[in-house]
PDB file of C-alpha atoms in Angstrom:
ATOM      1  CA  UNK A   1     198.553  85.703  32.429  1.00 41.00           C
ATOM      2  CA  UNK A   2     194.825  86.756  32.428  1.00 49.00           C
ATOM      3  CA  UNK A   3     193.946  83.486  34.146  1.00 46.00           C
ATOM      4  CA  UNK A   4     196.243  83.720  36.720  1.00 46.00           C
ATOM      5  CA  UNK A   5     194.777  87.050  37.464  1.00 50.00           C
ATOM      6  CA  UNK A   6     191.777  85.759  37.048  1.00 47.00           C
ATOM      7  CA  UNK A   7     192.534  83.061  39.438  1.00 49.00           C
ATOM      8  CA  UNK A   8     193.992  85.440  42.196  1.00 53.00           C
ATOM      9  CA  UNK A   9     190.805  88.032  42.180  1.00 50.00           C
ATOM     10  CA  UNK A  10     188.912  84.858  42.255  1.00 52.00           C
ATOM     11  CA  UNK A  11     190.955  83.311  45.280  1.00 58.00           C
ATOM     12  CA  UNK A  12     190.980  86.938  46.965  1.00 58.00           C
ATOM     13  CA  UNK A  13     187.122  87.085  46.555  1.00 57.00           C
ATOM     14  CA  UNK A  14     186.634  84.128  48.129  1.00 59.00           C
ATOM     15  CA  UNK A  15     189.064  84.087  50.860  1.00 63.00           C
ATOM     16  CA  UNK A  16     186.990  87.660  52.274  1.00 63.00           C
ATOM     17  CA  UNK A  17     184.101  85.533  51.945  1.00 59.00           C
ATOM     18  CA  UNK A  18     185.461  82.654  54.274  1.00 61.00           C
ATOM     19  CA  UNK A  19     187.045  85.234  57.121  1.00 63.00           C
ATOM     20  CA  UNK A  20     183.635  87.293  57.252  1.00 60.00           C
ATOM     21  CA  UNK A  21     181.395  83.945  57.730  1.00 59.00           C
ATOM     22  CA  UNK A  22     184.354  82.822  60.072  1.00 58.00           C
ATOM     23  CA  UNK A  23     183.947  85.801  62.423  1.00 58.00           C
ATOM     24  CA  UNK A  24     180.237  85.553  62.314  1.00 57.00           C
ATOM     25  CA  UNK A  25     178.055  86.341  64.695  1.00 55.00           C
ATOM     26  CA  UNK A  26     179.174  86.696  68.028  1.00 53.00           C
ATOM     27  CA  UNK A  27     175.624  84.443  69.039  1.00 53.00           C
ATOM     28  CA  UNK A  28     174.755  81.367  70.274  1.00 49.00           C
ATOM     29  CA  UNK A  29     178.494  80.547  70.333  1.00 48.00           C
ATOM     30  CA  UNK A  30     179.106  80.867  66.124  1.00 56.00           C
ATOM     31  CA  UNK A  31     182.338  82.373  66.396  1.00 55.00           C
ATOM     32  CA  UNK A  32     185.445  80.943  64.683  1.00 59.00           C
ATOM     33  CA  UNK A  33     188.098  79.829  67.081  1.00 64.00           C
ATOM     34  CA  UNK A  34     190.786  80.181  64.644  1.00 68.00           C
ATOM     35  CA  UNK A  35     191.137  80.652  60.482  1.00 70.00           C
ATOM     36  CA  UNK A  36     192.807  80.244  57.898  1.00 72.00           C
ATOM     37  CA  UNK A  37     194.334  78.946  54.615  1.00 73.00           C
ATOM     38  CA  UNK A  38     195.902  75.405  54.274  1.00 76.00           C
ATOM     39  CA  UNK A  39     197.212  74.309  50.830  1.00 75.00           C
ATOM     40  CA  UNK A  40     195.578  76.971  49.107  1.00 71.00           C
ATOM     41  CA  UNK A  41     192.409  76.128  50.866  1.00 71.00           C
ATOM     42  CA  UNK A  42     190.497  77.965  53.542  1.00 69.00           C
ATOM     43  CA  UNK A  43     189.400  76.779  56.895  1.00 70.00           C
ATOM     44  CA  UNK A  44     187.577  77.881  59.930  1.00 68.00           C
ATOM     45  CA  UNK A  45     187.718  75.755  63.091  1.00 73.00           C
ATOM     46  CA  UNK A  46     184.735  76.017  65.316  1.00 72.00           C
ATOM     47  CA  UNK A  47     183.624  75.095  68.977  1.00 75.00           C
ATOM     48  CA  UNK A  48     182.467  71.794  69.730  1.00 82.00           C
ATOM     49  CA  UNK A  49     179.225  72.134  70.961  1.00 85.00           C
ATOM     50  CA  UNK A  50     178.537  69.135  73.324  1.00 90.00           C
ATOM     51  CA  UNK A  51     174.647  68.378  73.245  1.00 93.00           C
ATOM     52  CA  UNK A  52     172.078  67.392  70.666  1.00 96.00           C
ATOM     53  CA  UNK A  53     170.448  68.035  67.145  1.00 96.00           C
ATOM     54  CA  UNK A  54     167.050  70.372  67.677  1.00 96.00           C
ATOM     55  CA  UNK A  55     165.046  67.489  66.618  1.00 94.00           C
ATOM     56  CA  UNK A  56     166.826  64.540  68.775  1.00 96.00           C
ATOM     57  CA  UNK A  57     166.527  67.284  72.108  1.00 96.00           C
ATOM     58  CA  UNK A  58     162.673  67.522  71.558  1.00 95.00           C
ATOM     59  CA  UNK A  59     162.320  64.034  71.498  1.00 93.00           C
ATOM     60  CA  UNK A  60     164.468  62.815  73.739  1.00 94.00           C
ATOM     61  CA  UNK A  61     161.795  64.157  76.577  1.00 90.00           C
ATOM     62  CA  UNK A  62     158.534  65.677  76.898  1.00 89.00           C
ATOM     63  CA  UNK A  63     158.441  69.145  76.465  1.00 91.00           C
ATOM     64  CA  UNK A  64     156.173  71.619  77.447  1.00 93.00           C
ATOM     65  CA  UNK A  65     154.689  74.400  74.525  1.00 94.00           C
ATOM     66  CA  UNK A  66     156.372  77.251  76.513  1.00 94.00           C
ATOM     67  CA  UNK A  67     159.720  75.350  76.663  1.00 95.00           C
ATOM     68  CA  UNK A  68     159.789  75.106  73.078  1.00 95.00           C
ATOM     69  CA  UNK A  69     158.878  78.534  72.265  1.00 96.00           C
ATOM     70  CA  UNK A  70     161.311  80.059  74.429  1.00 96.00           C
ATOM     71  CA  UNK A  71     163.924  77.795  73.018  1.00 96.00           C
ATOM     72  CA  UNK A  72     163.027  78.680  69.089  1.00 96.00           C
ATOM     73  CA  UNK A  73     162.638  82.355  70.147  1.00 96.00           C
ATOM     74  CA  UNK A  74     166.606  82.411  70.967  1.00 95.00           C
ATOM     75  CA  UNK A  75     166.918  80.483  68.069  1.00 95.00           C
ATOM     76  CA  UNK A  76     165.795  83.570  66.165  1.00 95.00           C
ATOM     77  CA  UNK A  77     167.595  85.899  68.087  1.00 93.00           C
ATOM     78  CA  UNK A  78     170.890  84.027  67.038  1.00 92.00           C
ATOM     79  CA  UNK A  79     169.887  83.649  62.988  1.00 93.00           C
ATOM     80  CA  UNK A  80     168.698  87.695  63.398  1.00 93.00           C
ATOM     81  CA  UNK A  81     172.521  88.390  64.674  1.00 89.00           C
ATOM     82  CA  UNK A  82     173.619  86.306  61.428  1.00 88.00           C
ATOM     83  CA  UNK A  83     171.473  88.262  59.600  1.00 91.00           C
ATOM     84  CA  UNK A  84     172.325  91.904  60.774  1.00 90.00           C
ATOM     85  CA  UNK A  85     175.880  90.962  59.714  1.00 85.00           C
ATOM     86  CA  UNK A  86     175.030  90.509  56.170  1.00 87.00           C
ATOM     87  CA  UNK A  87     174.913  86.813  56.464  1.00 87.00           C
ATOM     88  CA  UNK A  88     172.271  84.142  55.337  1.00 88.00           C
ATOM     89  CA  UNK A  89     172.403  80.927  56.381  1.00 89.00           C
ATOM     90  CA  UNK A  90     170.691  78.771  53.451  1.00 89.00           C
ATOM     91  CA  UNK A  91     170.322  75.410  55.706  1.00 91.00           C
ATOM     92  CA  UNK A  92     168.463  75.984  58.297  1.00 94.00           C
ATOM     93  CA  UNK A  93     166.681  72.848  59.981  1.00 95.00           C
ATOM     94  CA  UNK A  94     166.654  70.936  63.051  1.00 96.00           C
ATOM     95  CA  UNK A  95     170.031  69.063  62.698  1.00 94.00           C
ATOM     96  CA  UNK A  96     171.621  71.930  62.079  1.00 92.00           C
ATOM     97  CA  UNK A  97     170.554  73.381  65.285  1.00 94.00           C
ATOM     98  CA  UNK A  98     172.284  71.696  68.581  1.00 94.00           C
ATOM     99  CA  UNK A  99     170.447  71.720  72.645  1.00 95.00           C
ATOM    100  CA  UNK A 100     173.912  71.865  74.924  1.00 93.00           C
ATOM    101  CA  UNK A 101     173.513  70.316  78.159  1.00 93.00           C
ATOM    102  CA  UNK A 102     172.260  73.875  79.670  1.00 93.00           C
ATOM    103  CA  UNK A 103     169.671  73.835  77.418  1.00 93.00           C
ATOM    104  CA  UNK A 104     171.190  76.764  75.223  1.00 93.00           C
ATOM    105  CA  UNK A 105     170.420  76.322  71.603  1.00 94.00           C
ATOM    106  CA  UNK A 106     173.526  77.173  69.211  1.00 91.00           C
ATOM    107  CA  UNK A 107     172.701  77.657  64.947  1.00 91.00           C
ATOM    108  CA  UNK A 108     175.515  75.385  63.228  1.00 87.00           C
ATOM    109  CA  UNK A 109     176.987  74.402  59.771  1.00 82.00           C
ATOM    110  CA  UNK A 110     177.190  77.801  57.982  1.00 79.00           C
ATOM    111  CA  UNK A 111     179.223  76.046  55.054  1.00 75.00           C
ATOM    112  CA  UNK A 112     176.498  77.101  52.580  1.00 80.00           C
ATOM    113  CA  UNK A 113     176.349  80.704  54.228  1.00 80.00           C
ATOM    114  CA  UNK A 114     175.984  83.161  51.685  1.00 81.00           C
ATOM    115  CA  UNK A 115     177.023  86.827  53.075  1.00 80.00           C
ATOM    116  CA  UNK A 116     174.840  89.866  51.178  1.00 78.00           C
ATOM    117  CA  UNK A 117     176.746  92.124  48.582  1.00 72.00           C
ATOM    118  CA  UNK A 118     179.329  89.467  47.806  1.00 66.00           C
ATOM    119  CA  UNK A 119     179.434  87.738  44.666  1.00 59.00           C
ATOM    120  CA  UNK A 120     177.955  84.142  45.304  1.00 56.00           C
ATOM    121  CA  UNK A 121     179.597  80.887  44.424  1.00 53.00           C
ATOM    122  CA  UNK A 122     176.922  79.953  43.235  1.00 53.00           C
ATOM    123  CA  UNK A 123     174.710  80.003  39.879  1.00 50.00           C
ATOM    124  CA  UNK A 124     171.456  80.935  39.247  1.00 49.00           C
ATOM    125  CA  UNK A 125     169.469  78.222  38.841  1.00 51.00           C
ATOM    126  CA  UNK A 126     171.439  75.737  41.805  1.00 58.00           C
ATOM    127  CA  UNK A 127     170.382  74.444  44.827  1.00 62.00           C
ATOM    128  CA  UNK A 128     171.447  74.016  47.424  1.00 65.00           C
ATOM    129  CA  UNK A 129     170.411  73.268  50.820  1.00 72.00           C
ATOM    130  CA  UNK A 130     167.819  70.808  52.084  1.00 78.00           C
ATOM    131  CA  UNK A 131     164.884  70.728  50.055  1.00 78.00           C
ATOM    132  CA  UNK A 132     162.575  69.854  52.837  1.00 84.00           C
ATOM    133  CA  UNK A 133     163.086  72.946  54.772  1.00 86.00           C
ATOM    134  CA  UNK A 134     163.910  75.077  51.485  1.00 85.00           C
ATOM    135  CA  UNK A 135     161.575  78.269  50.502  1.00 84.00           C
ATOM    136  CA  UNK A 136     160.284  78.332  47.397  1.00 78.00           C
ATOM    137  CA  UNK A 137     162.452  80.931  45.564  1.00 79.00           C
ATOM    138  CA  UNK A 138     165.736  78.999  46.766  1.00 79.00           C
ATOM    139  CA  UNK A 139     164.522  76.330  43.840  1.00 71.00           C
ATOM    140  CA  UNK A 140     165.495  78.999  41.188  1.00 77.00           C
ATOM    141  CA  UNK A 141     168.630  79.830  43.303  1.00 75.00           C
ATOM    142  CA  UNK A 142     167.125  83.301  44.563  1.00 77.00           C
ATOM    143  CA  UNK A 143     166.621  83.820  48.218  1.00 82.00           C
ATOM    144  CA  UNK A 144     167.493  86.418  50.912  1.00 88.00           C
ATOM    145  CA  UNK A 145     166.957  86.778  54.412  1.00 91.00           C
ATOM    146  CA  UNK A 146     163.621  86.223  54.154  1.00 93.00           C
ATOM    147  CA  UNK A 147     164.222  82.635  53.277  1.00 93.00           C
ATOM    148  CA  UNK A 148     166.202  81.300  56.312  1.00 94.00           C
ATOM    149  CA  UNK A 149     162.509  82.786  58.074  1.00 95.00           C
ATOM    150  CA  UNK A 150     160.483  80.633  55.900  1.00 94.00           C
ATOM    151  CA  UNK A 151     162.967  77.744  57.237  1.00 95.00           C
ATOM    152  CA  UNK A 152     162.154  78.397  60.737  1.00 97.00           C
ATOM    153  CA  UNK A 153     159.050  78.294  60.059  1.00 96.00           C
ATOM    154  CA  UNK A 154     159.150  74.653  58.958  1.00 95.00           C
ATOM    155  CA  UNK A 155     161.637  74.013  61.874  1.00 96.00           C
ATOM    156  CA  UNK A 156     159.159  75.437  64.327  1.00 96.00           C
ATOM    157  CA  UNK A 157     156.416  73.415  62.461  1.00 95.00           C
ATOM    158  CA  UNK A 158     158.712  69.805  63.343  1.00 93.00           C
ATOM    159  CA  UNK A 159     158.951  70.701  66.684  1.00 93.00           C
ATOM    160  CA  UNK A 160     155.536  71.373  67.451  1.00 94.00           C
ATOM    161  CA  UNK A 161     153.972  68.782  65.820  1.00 94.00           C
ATOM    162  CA  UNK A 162     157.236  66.098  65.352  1.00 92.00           C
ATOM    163  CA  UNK A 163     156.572  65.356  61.864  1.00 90.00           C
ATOM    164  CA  UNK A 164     158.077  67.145  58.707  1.00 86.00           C
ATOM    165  CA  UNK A 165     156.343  69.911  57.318  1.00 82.00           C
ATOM    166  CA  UNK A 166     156.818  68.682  53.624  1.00 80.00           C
ATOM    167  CA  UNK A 167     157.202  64.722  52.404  1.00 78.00           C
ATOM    168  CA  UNK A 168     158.175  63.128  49.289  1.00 72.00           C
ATOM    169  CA  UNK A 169     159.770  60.227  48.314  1.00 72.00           C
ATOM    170  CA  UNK A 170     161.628  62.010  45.448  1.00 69.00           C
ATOM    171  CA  UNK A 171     163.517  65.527  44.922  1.00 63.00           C
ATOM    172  CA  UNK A 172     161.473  66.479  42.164  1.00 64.00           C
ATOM    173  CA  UNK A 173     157.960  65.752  44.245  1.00 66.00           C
ATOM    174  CA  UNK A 174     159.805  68.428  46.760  1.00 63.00           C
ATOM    175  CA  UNK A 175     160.291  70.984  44.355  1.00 61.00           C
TER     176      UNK A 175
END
């Protein structure tokens, strides 16, 4: 009996978790079209966005400084709006930024969102994210807001200079 209560405050916890990253920000087109739960599982269905990862749109043509600064400026903007709802992102980098065809940039993939004063899924001590563009407290499994800024940072830093900010050819060389 205690598990199965156990179970249901556990399910309950994480189902509010799920509908408040589904409604998300109302930004850069991060709203949920529709939620739910699906054989006790929980889904959000997003828009499609037609265009191209951060990194593939600044290569695909030369682009000027001011281009690119505008651009990552309303990249901001949209990770800000996460961020005055209570919710940090935890993967921020190029890919999981898309270019539409209008030139709009929209911040995808919040699947390891983490939204302030909820209990995390998490433990101290995981990781998780992509180490490359990963601040250093996220290696001990702390982090806040401040840490999807440090990831911008290293996103701006690719697409100014198209190379990664960090390299290593293991995990631990990363960390």
């Amino acid at each position: 009996i205690q598990f199965e209560r156990l179970r249901r405050l556990l399910c309950r916890s994480l189902e509010e978790r799920f509908e408040r990253l589904a409604r998300g920000p109302p930004h850069a087109g991060q709203r949920a079209l529709h939620s739910g739960t699906a054989a006790g599982c929980f889904y959000f269905v997003m828009n499609y966005i037609a265009g191209a990862p951060l990194d593939a749109w600044v290569r695909a043509a030369e682009r000027r400084l001011d281009e690119l600064l505008e651009l990552f400026v309303e990249i901001c903007d949209a990770v800000n709006a996460a961020h005055l709802r209570g919710i940090i992102h935890r993967d921020l980098k190029p890919s999981n930024i898309r270019v539409d065809a209008a030139g709009q940039p929209h911040v995808l993939d919040f699947g390891l969102a983490k939204v302030e004063g909820q209990s995390d899924l998490t433990h101290t001590g995981d990781v998780v994210g992509t180490l490359r563009f990963m601040a250093p407290e996220r290696f001990k499994g702390a982090g806040d807001a401040r840490s999807d800024v440090y990831s911008l940072g290293l996103t701006l830093y690719e697409l100014l200079t198209l190379q990664p900010g960090f390299t290593a050819p293991d995990r631990a060389q990363l960390m």
